[in-house]
Coordinates of C-alpha atoms and ligand atoms in Angstrom, one line a residue:
M5 CA 29.8 -39.2 55.6
S6 CA 31.4 -42.7 56.8
P7 CA 28.3 -44.8 55.2
G8 CA 28.1 -47.5 56.8
L9 CA 25.8 -45.9 59.9
P10 CA 22.5 -46.2 60.4
L11 CA 21.1 -42.7 60.0
G12 CA 17.9 -43.2 59.3
K13 CA 17.0 -44.6 62.5
L14 CA 19.4 -42.6 64.5
L15 CA 18.3 -39.0 63.2
A16 CA 14.5 -39.2 63.8
V17 CA 14.0 -35.6 64.1
T18 CA 11.1 -33.6 63.0
A19 CA 11.9 -30.4 64.0
G20 CA 11.3 -27.5 61.1
L21 CA 6.9 -27.2 59.8
P22 CA 4.9 -29.2 60.5
D23 CA 5.2 -32.4 58.1
K24 CA 1.8 -31.8 56.6
K25 CA 0.6 -35.0 54.1
P26 CA -0.7 -34.2 50.7
T27 CA -3.6 -35.5 50.2
T28 CA -3.5 -38.6 48.6
Q29 CA -1.1 -40.0 51.3
P30 CA -3.0 -41.6 54.1
E31 CA -3.0 -39.9 57.2
P32 CA 0.2 -41.0 59.8
A33 CA -1.0 -42.3 62.8
T34 CA -1.5 -39.6 65.4
Q35 CA 1.0 -40.7 68.0
P36 CA 4.3 -39.2 67.4
F37 CA 6.6 -41.1 64.9
S38 CA 8.8 -44.1 66.0
P39 CA 11.8 -43.8 64.3
A40 CA 12.9 -47.3 64.4
L41 CA 11.1 -49.9 62.5
P42 CA 10.4 -52.3 65.5
S43 CA 12.9 -55.3 64.5
A44 CA 16.0 -53.1 64.3
P45 CA 18.5 -53.4 66.9
V46 CA 18.9 -50.1 67.9
I47 CA 17.5 -48.2 70.7
D48 CA 15.2 -45.6 70.0
G49 CA 16.1 -42.3 71.4
D50 CA 19.4 -42.5 71.1
F51 CA 19.6 -41.2 68.1
E52 CA 20.8 -37.8 68.9
N53 CA 24.3 -39.2 70.4
R54 CA 24.1 -41.2 67.1
L55 CA 24.5 -37.7 65.5
A56 CA 26.5 -36.0 68.7
Q57 CA 28.9 -38.9 68.0
K58 CA 29.1 -38.7 64.0
L59 CA 29.6 -34.9 63.8
T60 CA 32.7 -35.7 66.6
N61 CA 34.3 -38.5 63.8
C62 CA 33.5 -35.7 61.2
M63 CA 35.4 -33.3 63.1
K64 CA 38.3 -35.1 64.0
K65 CA 38.6 -36.1 60.6
E66 CA 38.3 -32.6 59.7
N67 CA 40.9 -31.7 62.2
M68 CA 38.8 -29.6 63.9
G69 CA 41.1 -30.3 67.4
V70 CA 37.6 -31.8 69.1
Q71 CA 39.2 -34.9 71.4
E72 CA 36.0 -35.7 73.7
K73 CA 32.8 -36.9 72.0
V74 CA 30.4 -33.8 71.7
Q75 CA 27.5 -34.0 73.5
W76 CA 24.4 -33.3 71.7
Q77 CA 21.5 -31.9 73.6
D78 CA 18.6 -31.5 71.0
T79 CA 18.8 -31.8 67.6
S80 CA 15.9 -29.9 66.5
R81 CA 16.2 -26.8 68.5
E82 CA 19.2 -26.4 70.7
A83 CA 22.6 -24.3 69.4
L84 CA 25.1 -27.2 67.9
P85 CA 28.8 -27.5 70.0
E86 CA 30.1 -24.1 69.9
A87 CA 32.9 -25.1 67.5
F88 CA 30.4 -26.2 64.6
N89 CA 28.4 -22.8 65.5
I90 CA 31.2 -20.7 65.1
E91 CA 32.2 -22.4 61.3
V92 CA 28.8 -22.3 60.8
L93 CA 28.7 -18.8 61.5
Q94 CA 31.8 -17.4 60.0
N95 CA 30.4 -18.6 56.5
E96 CA 26.8 -16.9 55.7
T97 CA 27.5 -16.5 52.5
M98 CA 27.8 -20.1 51.5
Y99 CA 25.1 -20.9 54.0
Q100 CA 22.9 -18.6 51.8
K101 CA 24.3 -20.2 49.1
F102 CA 23.5 -23.6 50.7
L103 CA 19.8 -22.3 51.1
R104 CA 19.3 -21.0 47.2
I105 CA 20.4 -24.7 46.4
A106 CA 18.7 -26.7 48.6
E107 CA 15.1 -25.0 49.1
G108 CA 12.6 -27.5 47.9
R109 CA 14.2 -29.9 47.7
Q110 CA 14.3 -33.8 50.1
L111 CA 18.0 -34.8 49.3
A112 CA 18.1 -38.9 50.1
E113 CA 21.8 -39.6 52.5
N114 CA 23.5 -40.5 48.6
E115 CA 22.7 -36.8 47.8
F116 CA 24.5 -35.1 49.7
R117 CA 28.0 -35.6 47.9
I118 CA 26.1 -33.2 45.6
V119 CA 25.6 -30.6 47.3
E120 CA 29.1 -30.7 49.0
K121 CA 30.7 -30.8 44.9
E122 CA 28.7 -27.8 44.1
L123 CA 29.2 -25.9 46.9
G124 CA 32.5 -26.8 47.4
V125 CA 32.3 -27.1 51.2
S126 CA 33.5 -30.5 53.4
T127 CA 30.7 -33.1 54.5
K128 CA 31.1 -31.1 58.1
E129 CA 29.9 -27.9 56.9
L130 CA 27.3 -28.9 54.8
L131 CA 26.3 -30.9 57.5
G132 CA 26.5 -27.7 59.8
F133 CA 24.7 -26.2 57.1
M134 CA 21.6 -28.5 57.1
Q135 CA 21.3 -28.2 61.0
K136 CA 21.2 -24.9 61.0
A137 CA 18.6 -24.8 58.9
V138 CA 16.8 -27.1 60.9
Q139 CA 16.6 -24.9 64.2
S140 CA 15.8 -22.2 62.1
G141 CA 12.6 -23.8 61.4
N142 CA 13.1 -24.2 57.7
A143 CA 14.1 -27.8 57.2
E144 CA 13.7 -31.4 58.8
W145 CA 15.6 -34.6 59.5
L146 CA 13.4 -38.2 58.9
P147 CA 13.9 -41.4 58.7
I148 CA 13.0 -42.4 54.9
F149 CA 10.3 -44.7 56.3
E150 CA 7.4 -43.6 58.3
Q151 CA 5.2 -46.0 60.1
V152 CA 1.4 -46.2 59.5
R153 CA -0.3 -48.5 61.7
S154 CA 1.2 -51.8 60.0
R155 CA 2.8 -50.6 57.0
Y156 CA 5.9 -48.7 56.8
F157 CA 5.7 -45.8 53.8
C158 CA 9.1 -44.2 52.1
R159 CA 8.6 -40.6 52.8
R160 CA 10.6 -39.4 49.4
C161 CA 7.4 -41.4 47.2
G162 CA 4.8 -42.0 49.6
S163 CA 4.9 -46.0 48.3
S164 CA 5.0 -49.1 50.3
H165 CA 5.6 -50.9 48.2
Y166 CA 9.6 -52.3 49.7
E167 CA 11.3 -55.6 50.2
E168 CA 12.8 -56.3 53.0
W169 CA 16.8 -57.3 53.3
P170 CA 19.2 -58.2 56.4
S171 CA 21.8 -56.2 57.1
L172 CA 24.7 -55.4 59.7
Y173 CA 22.1 -53.4 61.8
G174 CA 19.1 -55.7 61.7
D175 CA 16.3 -56.2 59.1
T176 CA 16.3 -53.3 56.5
Y177 CA 13.7 -52.1 54.0
T178 CA 14.5 -50.7 49.9
C179 CA 11.5 -48.7 49.1
L180 CA 11.2 -50.7 45.1
D181 CA 8.9 -46.8 43.7
C182 CA 11.9 -44.7 43.7
R183 CA 14.6 -46.5 43.1
E184 CA 14.4 -45.1 39.2
I185 CA 15.6 -42.0 41.1
G186 CA 18.6 -43.6 43.4
P187 CA 17.8 -46.7 46.0
L188 CA 16.7 -45.9 49.1
N189 CA 16.9 -48.2 52.3
S190 CA 15.4 -47.3 55.6
L191 CA 19.2 -47.4 57.4
Q192 CA 19.1 -43.6 55.4
I193 CA 17.9 -39.8 56.7
L194 CA 16.3 -37.9 54.4
F195 CA 16.9 -34.2 54.2
R196 CA 13.9 -31.9 53.4
L197 CA 14.3 -27.9 52.9
H198 CA 11.3 -25.8 52.7
S199 CA 10.9 -23.1 50.8
V200 CA 12.9 -20.2 52.4
D201 CA 12.9 -16.8 51.4
V202 CA 16.5 -16.1 50.0
P203 CA 17.6 -12.1 50.7
G204 CA 17.7 -10.8 47.5
Q205 CA 14.4 -12.0 46.3
T206 CA 12.0 -9.8 45.6
R207 CA 7.9 -10.5 45.2
V208 CA 6.3 -8.6 43.1
D209 CA 2.3 -7.6 42.7
T210 CA -0.1 -10.5 40.9
D211 CA -1.9 -7.4 39.4
K212 CA 1.3 -6.1 37.7
C213 CA 2.0 -9.7 36.2
K214 CA -1.5 -9.9 34.2
P215 CA -1.4 -11.4 30.6
D216 CA 0.7 -7.7 28.9
Q217 CA 0.6 -7.6 25.0
T218 CA 3.4 -5.0 25.8
V219 CA 5.3 -6.4 28.5
R220 CA 5.7 -10.0 27.9
S221 CA 8.7 -11.8 28.0
Y222 CA 7.8 -14.4 24.9
S223 CA 7.1 -14.3 21.5
L224 CA 3.9 -16.0 20.2
E225 CA 1.2 -15.2 18.0
F226 CA -1.8 -16.7 19.5
T227 CA -4.3 -18.1 17.2
F228 CA -8.0 -16.4 18.3
A229 CA -8.7 -19.6 20.5
Q230 CA -5.1 -20.0 22.5
E231 CA -5.7 -16.1 23.0
K232 CA -9.3 -17.3 24.9
A233 CA -8.1 -20.2 26.4
A234 CA -4.9 -18.3 27.9
E235 CA -6.7 -16.0 29.4
E236 CA -9.5 -18.1 30.8
L237 CA -6.4 -20.2 32.4
W238 CA -4.9 -17.0 34.1
Q239 CA -8.3 -16.2 35.5
Q240 CA -8.7 -19.8 36.5
V241 CA -5.5 -19.2 38.3
H242 CA -5.1 -15.7 39.5
R243 CA -8.8 -14.2 40.7
Q244 CA -10.6 -17.8 40.9
K245 CA -7.6 -19.4 43.2
A246 CA -8.5 -23.4 41.9
Q247 CA -5.6 -24.7 43.0
E248 CA -6.2 -27.6 40.2
T249 CA -7.2 -26.6 37.1
L250 CA -7.3 -29.0 33.4
L251 CA -6.4 -27.1 30.0
W252 CA -8.3 -29.6 27.7
A253 CA -6.9 -29.2 23.9
A254 CA -7.9 -30.8 21.0
C255 CA -5.0 -32.9 19.8
G256 CA -2.7 -30.3 18.2
A257 CA -4.2 -27.3 19.7
G258 CA -0.8 -25.7 20.6
K259 CA -1.6 -26.3 25.0
T260 CA 2.1 -25.9 25.9
E261 CA 2.0 -22.5 24.6
V262 CA -1.2 -21.7 26.1
C263 CA 0.2 -22.0 29.5
F264 CA 3.4 -19.4 28.6
P265 CA 1.3 -15.9 29.8
L266 CA 1.1 -17.8 33.1
I267 CA 4.3 -19.2 33.0
D268 CA 5.4 -15.7 32.7
S269 CA 3.2 -14.2 35.3
F270 CA 4.6 -16.5 37.7
L271 CA 8.7 -15.6 36.9
R272 CA 7.7 -12.3 36.3
Q273 CA 6.8 -12.5 40.8
N274 CA 9.8 -14.8 41.0
K275 CA 7.9 -18.0 41.9
K276 CA 9.1 -21.2 40.7
V277 CA 7.5 -23.0 38.3
L278 CA 7.8 -27.0 36.9
F279 CA 7.0 -28.2 33.7
A280 CA 6.6 -31.8 34.1
A281 CA 5.4 -35.2 31.9
P282 CA 6.1 -38.3 31.3
R283 CA 8.4 -39.1 28.6
Q284 CA 12.2 -37.7 28.6
D285 CA 11.1 -37.2 24.9
V286 CA 8.8 -34.3 25.5
V287 CA 10.6 -33.2 28.6
H288 CA 13.6 -32.8 25.6
D289 CA 11.1 -31.5 23.2
V290 CA 9.7 -28.7 25.3
Q291 CA 12.8 -27.3 27.1
P292 CA 13.9 -25.7 24.3
R293 CA 10.4 -24.5 23.2
L294 CA 10.6 -22.4 26.6
Q295 CA 13.8 -21.7 26.7
K296 CA 13.8 -19.3 23.4
N297 CA 10.7 -18.5 24.4
F298 CA 12.3 -16.5 28.0
P299 CA 15.8 -16.3 27.2
E300 CA 16.6 -14.3 30.8
Y301 CA 15.9 -17.5 32.6
N302 CA 18.1 -20.6 32.8
I303 CA 15.8 -23.3 32.1
K304 CA 17.4 -26.6 33.4
I305 CA 16.1 -30.3 32.8
L306 CA 15.7 -33.1 34.9
S307 CA 15.7 -36.5 33.4
G308 CA 17.1 -39.7 33.8
A309 CA 19.3 -39.4 30.7
L310 CA 21.1 -36.2 32.5
P311 CA 23.8 -36.4 35.5
Q312 CA 22.1 -34.7 38.0
D313 CA 22.9 -31.2 39.4
M314 CA 21.6 -28.6 41.7
E315 CA 21.7 -25.5 39.7
P316 CA 18.8 -24.2 40.9
S317 CA 16.2 -22.8 38.4
K318 CA 12.8 -20.5 38.3
L319 CA 11.4 -22.6 35.7
T320 CA 12.6 -26.7 35.5
V321 CA 11.6 -28.5 33.1
A322 CA 11.1 -32.5 34.4
T323 CA 10.2 -36.0 33.9
T324 CA 7.8 -37.1 36.3
H325 CA 9.7 -39.4 38.4
Q326 CA 12.3 -36.4 38.4
V327 CA 9.6 -34.3 40.7
L328 CA 10.6 -37.0 44.1
R329 CA 13.4 -35.0 44.6
F330 CA 11.3 -31.4 45.4
Y331 CA 9.1 -30.7 48.7
R332 CA 7.1 -27.5 48.3
A333 CA 9.4 -26.4 45.6
F334 CA 6.6 -25.0 43.1
H335 CA 4.1 -22.3 43.0
L336 CA 2.5 -23.7 39.5
I337 CA 3.2 -27.1 38.5
I338 CA 2.2 -28.0 35.0
L339 CA 1.8 -31.1 34.0
D340 CA 1.7 -32.3 30.3
E341 CA 0.0 -35.8 29.0
T342 CA -1.6 -35.5 32.5
D343 CA -3.8 -38.9 30.9
A344 CA -0.8 -40.9 30.3
Y345 CA 2.2 -44.0 31.4
P346 CA 3.4 -43.5 33.5
Y347 CA 1.5 -40.9 35.3
E348 CA -2.1 -42.4 35.0
G349 CA -2.9 -44.8 37.6
S350 CA 0.5 -44.5 39.4
S351 CA 0.0 -43.2 42.6
V352 CA 3.7 -42.6 43.3
L353 CA 4.0 -40.1 40.8
E354 CA 1.0 -38.2 41.8
Y355 CA 2.1 -38.2 45.7
G356 CA 5.5 -36.9 44.0
I357 CA 3.8 -33.8 42.1
R358 CA 1.6 -33.4 44.8
Q359 CA 4.4 -33.0 47.6
A360 CA 6.8 -30.6 44.7
L361 CA 4.1 -28.5 45.0
R362 CA 3.8 -25.6 47.9
P363 CA 0.8 -25.8 50.2
D364 CA -0.4 -22.5 48.1
G365 CA 0.8 -23.8 44.3
Q366 CA -0.9 -24.7 42.3
I367 CA -1.2 -27.3 39.0
I368 CA -2.4 -27.5 35.5
C369 CA -3.4 -30.5 33.5
L370 CA -2.5 -31.0 30.0
T371 CA -4.3 -33.1 28.3
A372 CA -6.4 -33.7 25.1
T373 CA -8.1 -36.9 26.6
P374 CA -8.9 -36.4 30.1
S375 CA -9.2 -39.6 32.5
A376 CA -12.4 -40.2 33.8
E377 CA -10.8 -39.0 37.4
I378 CA -10.2 -35.4 36.2
L379 CA -13.6 -35.0 34.8
L380 CA -14.9 -36.0 38.2
R381 CA -13.3 -33.6 39.5
V382 CA -14.3 -30.9 37.3
K383 CA -17.7 -32.2 37.5
S384 CA -17.5 -31.8 41.4
Q385 CA -15.5 -28.7 41.2
K386 CA -12.8 -30.1 42.7
C387 CA -10.5 -28.9 39.4
A388 CA -11.8 -26.4 37.1
I389 CA -11.7 -26.4 33.2
V390 CA -10.6 -24.0 30.3
R391 CA -10.8 -25.5 26.8
L392 CA -8.7 -25.2 23.6
P393 CA -11.2 -26.7 21.2
V394 CA -8.8 -26.3 18.2
R395 CA -5.8 -26.5 16.4
H396 CA -3.7 -23.8 15.6
H397 CA -4.4 -24.1 12.2
G398 CA -8.1 -23.9 12.4
F399 CA -8.7 -26.9 10.3
P400 CA -11.4 -29.5 13.1
V401 CA -9.8 -32.7 14.0
P402 CA -10.6 -35.7 11.7
V403 CA -13.2 -38.0 13.3
P404 CA -12.7 -41.2 12.3
E405 CA -14.3 -43.4 10.2
W406 CA -15.2 -46.6 10.7
Q407 CA -14.3 -50.1 8.7
K408 CA -16.1 -53.1 9.5
N409 CA -13.4 -56.3 9.3
K410 CA -12.2 -59.3 11.1
L411 CA -8.6 -59.3 8.9
T412 CA -9.5 -63.4 8.9
R413 CA -9.2 -64.2 6.1
D414 CA -7.7 -63.5 2.0
R415 CA -10.8 -61.6 1.4
S416 CA -10.5 -59.2 4.7
L417 CA -7.0 -58.9 3.4
V418 CA -8.6 -58.1 0.0
E419 CA -10.8 -54.8 2.0
L420 CA -7.7 -53.9 3.6
K421 CA -6.2 -53.4 0.9
K422 CA -8.4 -51.2 -0.7
V423 CA -8.6 -49.3 2.3
L424 CA -5.1 -48.5 3.3
L425 CA -4.2 -47.8 -0.7
K426 CA -6.2 -45.0 -0.3
L427 CA -5.0 -43.8 2.7
I428 CA -1.8 -43.6 0.5
A429 CA -2.7 -41.3 -2.3
D430 CA -2.7 -38.9 0.4
G431 CA 0.7 -39.5 2.9
P432 CA 3.0 -42.3 4.5
I433 CA 0.1 -44.4 6.9
L434 CA 0.4 -45.2 10.8
V435 CA -0.8 -48.2 11.1
F436 CA -1.7 -48.8 14.9
V437 CA -1.9 -53.0 16.2
P438 CA -2.7 -53.1 20.0
T439 CA 0.6 -55.9 20.8
V440 CA 4.0 -56.3 19.9
A441 CA 3.4 -59.9 18.3
L442 CA 0.9 -58.1 15.8
V443 CA 3.7 -55.4 14.9
K444 CA 5.9 -58.3 13.6
E445 CA 2.3 -59.8 12.1
W446 CA 1.2 -57.7 10.3
T447 CA 4.7 -56.2 9.5
G448 CA 5.1 -59.3 7.2
V449 CA 1.4 -59.5 6.4
L450 CA 1.5 -55.9 5.2
K451 CA 4.9 -56.0 3.1
M452 CA 3.4 -59.0 1.3
V453 CA 0.6 -57.0 0.7
F454 CA 2.6 -53.7 -0.7
G455 CA 5.3 -55.4 -2.2
D456 CA 6.0 -52.8 -3.9
L457 CA 6.2 -49.8 -1.0
R458 CA 8.3 -49.3 2.2
V459 CA 6.6 -51.3 5.1
E460 CA 8.4 -51.1 8.4
G461 CA 6.9 -52.1 12.0
S462 CA 8.4 -50.7 15.7
W463 CA 7.8 -51.3 18.7
S464 CA 9.1 -49.5 22.9
S465 CA 11.5 -52.1 23.0
D466 CA 12.9 -52.8 19.8
A467 CA 16.6 -51.4 19.1
A468 CA 16.3 -50.0 15.6
R469 CA 13.0 -47.7 17.1
R470 CA 14.7 -44.9 16.9
E471 CA 16.1 -44.7 13.0
K472 CA 12.6 -46.2 12.0
T473 CA 11.3 -42.8 13.2
V474 CA 13.7 -40.8 11.7
L475 CA 12.9 -42.9 8.7
F476 CA 9.0 -42.5 8.6
R477 CA 9.6 -38.9 9.3
Q478 CA 11.5 -37.6 6.3
G479 CA 9.3 -40.0 4.5
D480 CA 11.2 -42.8 3.5
I481 CA 8.7 -45.4 4.7
N482 CA 5.2 -45.5 3.2
I483 CA 3.4 -47.7 5.7
F484 CA 5.0 -48.1 9.6
V485 CA 3.1 -50.4 11.7
C486 CA 3.9 -49.4 15.6
T487 CA 2.6 -49.9 18.4
S488 CA 1.1 -47.4 20.9
I489 CA 4.8 -45.7 21.0
L490 CA 3.5 -42.9 18.4
E491 CA 0.5 -42.6 19.9
R492 CA 1.4 -39.0 21.1
G493 CA 3.6 -36.1 21.0
I494 CA 3.9 -36.7 17.2
T495 CA 4.0 -34.5 14.5
I496 CA 4.7 -35.8 10.7
K497 CA 3.4 -34.1 7.7
G498 CA 0.4 -35.1 5.7
V499 CA 0.0 -38.3 7.7
Q500 CA -3.4 -41.0 7.3
V501 CA -3.6 -43.0 10.3
A502 CA -5.3 -46.9 10.2
V503 CA -6.0 -48.9 13.2
L504 CA -6.4 -52.0 12.8
F505 CA -8.4 -54.3 15.9
A506 CA -9.7 -51.1 16.8
D507 CA -12.1 -52.9 19.3
H508 CA -9.4 -54.0 20.7
T509 CA -10.0 -54.5 24.9
L510 CA -6.9 -52.8 25.0
Y511 CA -7.7 -49.6 23.6
D512 CA -9.6 -47.1 25.3
A513 CA -11.2 -43.8 23.6
R514 CA -8.6 -42.0 24.9
A515 CA -5.7 -43.9 23.4
L516 CA -7.8 -43.7 19.9
V517 CA -8.2 -40.4 20.4
Q518 CA -5.0 -39.9 20.7
M519 CA -4.3 -42.3 17.5
A520 CA -6.7 -40.5 15.7
G521 CA -4.9 -37.3 16.5
R522 CA -2.3 -38.0 14.9
T523 CA -3.7 -36.8 11.4
G524 CA -3.8 -33.2 10.0
R525 CA -1.8 -31.9 12.1
S526 CA 0.6 -29.7 10.5
A527 CA -0.8 -25.9 9.2
E528 CA 0.8 -27.8 5.4
C529 CA -1.1 -30.6 5.8
P530 CA -3.9 -29.5 7.8
V531 CA -6.4 -32.6 6.9
G532 CA -6.5 -36.4 6.6
R533 CA -7.7 -39.4 7.7
A534 CA -8.1 -41.8 10.2
V535 CA -9.7 -45.6 9.7
F536 CA -10.4 -48.1 13.1
I537 CA -10.8 -51.2 11.3
Y538 CA -12.8 -53.3 13.3
A539 CA -15.2 -56.5 13.8
E540 CA -17.8 -55.4 16.7
Q541 CA -18.1 -52.1 17.6
T542 CA -17.0 -50.9 21.1
Q543 CA -18.0 -48.2 22.7
A544 CA -14.4 -46.8 23.5
M545 CA -15.5 -46.6 19.4
I546 CA -18.4 -44.3 19.7
Q547 CA -16.8 -42.3 22.7
A548 CA -13.9 -41.5 21.0
N549 CA -16.0 -40.8 17.6
R550 CA -18.0 -38.2 20.0
W551 CA -15.4 -36.6 21.6
I552 CA -13.7 -35.3 18.9
Q553 CA -17.6 -34.2 17.2
D554 CA -18.2 -32.6 20.4
Q555 CA -14.3 -30.5 20.5
N556 CA -15.5 -29.6 16.6
R557 CA -18.5 -28.5 17.4
L558 CA -17.4 -26.6 20.4
A559 CA -14.4 -24.8 18.2
E560 CA -17.2 -24.0 15.6
E561 CA -19.4 -22.1 18.6
W562 CA -16.6 -20.3 19.2
G563 CA -16.7 -18.9 15.7
C564 CA -12.7 -20.7 14.9
L565 CA -13.1 -22.9 12.5
N566 CA -11.4 -22.7 8.8
G567 CA -12.6 -26.3 7.6
Ligands
ZN622 ZN1 10.0 -44.6 47.5

C-alpha cells in the first residue's frame, strides 16, 4: 500500500455485521458515523473515489493493464471492478486461507504486510480478499477513530487518550493507549473480520464434551477440591450459561489446571479459546503447561517478546495487551490474575477482552484475591462464582502473624532481628517493602544486621533482577528484599515471608494476601510463616487475615484439609 494516503479518512465503509459495542464502551451517537474528523481537509463522501484511486494505482503497479480510473460505486455491497473480481474468484483456495488467518482479527494497516507475507500474496490480492469478505457481510472497513459526541475513541482499544499533530492531510490523531502493539493514527484504517464458519470446521454437540475421565485430552491427577471446582466451573459455563464466572482460588491452589476440562470441552467443539494473563512471564510459564496437556493443538503465544505472525490457533495464550488485536474471536476467554496490574483498573484492557470475546462467548476470571468490583458483580448475580479454597497439597494457607514494630530506632532493629532469625531457621526469607527507596535502604540495613548472611534487594527496573531472582530460587540468597515484583506467581521451596510497613497505604488486602500466599506452596514444604510488621493496624491487614481464615474454613467444610 502506498504509505502516504489518508485511508482512515477515506474508507468509511461500514458494511458487514452491525458494530455492537462492548458494554464498557460509551454508546455511540445515534446518527451515522462521520468518517472525517472535523478539522481534516478530506471531503465527506469522497472516500469511495479515493479507495478506487488506490486500487487503480495498485493494479497499474501490478501490470493489470488497467488504464482508466476504477469507478467505485459502493464499496460495501456492490461487486468489485471486474478485473479485480475475477482475480479474487480464481483464487478461492487462497481466499479460504485468508479467512482462516484473519478470522476474529482486527488488522491495522501496518499489519496488512504481515498477512501478505503469510499468504504470499500481493497488496492488491489482499485488498481483494478483504473487500470480498466485506461484501459477504463478514468484515468491515473502519476509520481508526470513532466520534462519540465531541470526543474521539480509538476503535482498536476504546481509548479517548490521543495526541494531536499536524500532518500533510490536516490535523491527525495518534492513539496513545494501544501504542504498545504498534502505533495507530487517524490516517489509517482498521479491517475487522468477524468469526466465519470456514469449510471443514465442524461443531460438536456440547453434551458429548462433558468432562470425562476416559476421553479427556489432558493428563492430570486432580485433588478432590480441584475435581469439584472443575466440575462446578463446567456446569456454570455449559448449564447455567453464565457469561462471566469468577474462579476464586486460594494462593497456590492450581487454578489454571482447574480450567483444563473446560478448555478441553471447548476445543473438542472446535471452538476458540484464549488464555490471557497480564504479564509476559505468566504467559511464557503457562503455554508449556497447556502444550503438554493438549499436545494435539499448536498452542500459540502472543506477547511483546515475540515477533507477530498470523498463524491461526484454536488455543492462544496472550498478554492482555495483545488481546487488542482480536475482534469477537474467542468462545472462551480465561483471564488469569484478573485483579493484577496492568489489567486491574485499565478500561483499555477490559475493553480489549470484551471486544475479543464473541457475543455468545464466556469469560472465566481467575484470581486468589478478587477485586471489590468483581465481588459486587457476583453479589448482583452478574457474575457466577466457583471456589477452590485449598492448595493442591491440602495444607491450609498460613495465616499471617502480626508484629508491632515502628522500625525507627535501634531497639526496633533488635526486635526485627529476632523475628527474622526465627523465620530464617525454616527457610530463606522474602522481605517485602512498599517502595523502591525502601528496598535500597532496607537491603543496606539488613546487610548490616545480618553480616554473615547473604542479603540482596531488587525491584521492577533493577537490571540484575532476573539474575538475583534465579540466585534466590537456587537458595544462594538468604534474605531477599523486594517490592511487589515477587508478590505473585512465584513458588520457592521453604520460603518465609516478612512484610515490613505492612500498614503502608500502598498495601491493600489483596496485596497482603498475595505476599503471605508465597509461603507453604510446594508439596515438600507445605507450611511456612508470614509476618506483618506494622506500626498501626489497618483495615487491609484485618481483611487479609479474614480472607485467608475464611478460605481455610471453607476448605475444612469441604473436608479436604490435611494440615
Ligand atoms: Zn487505541
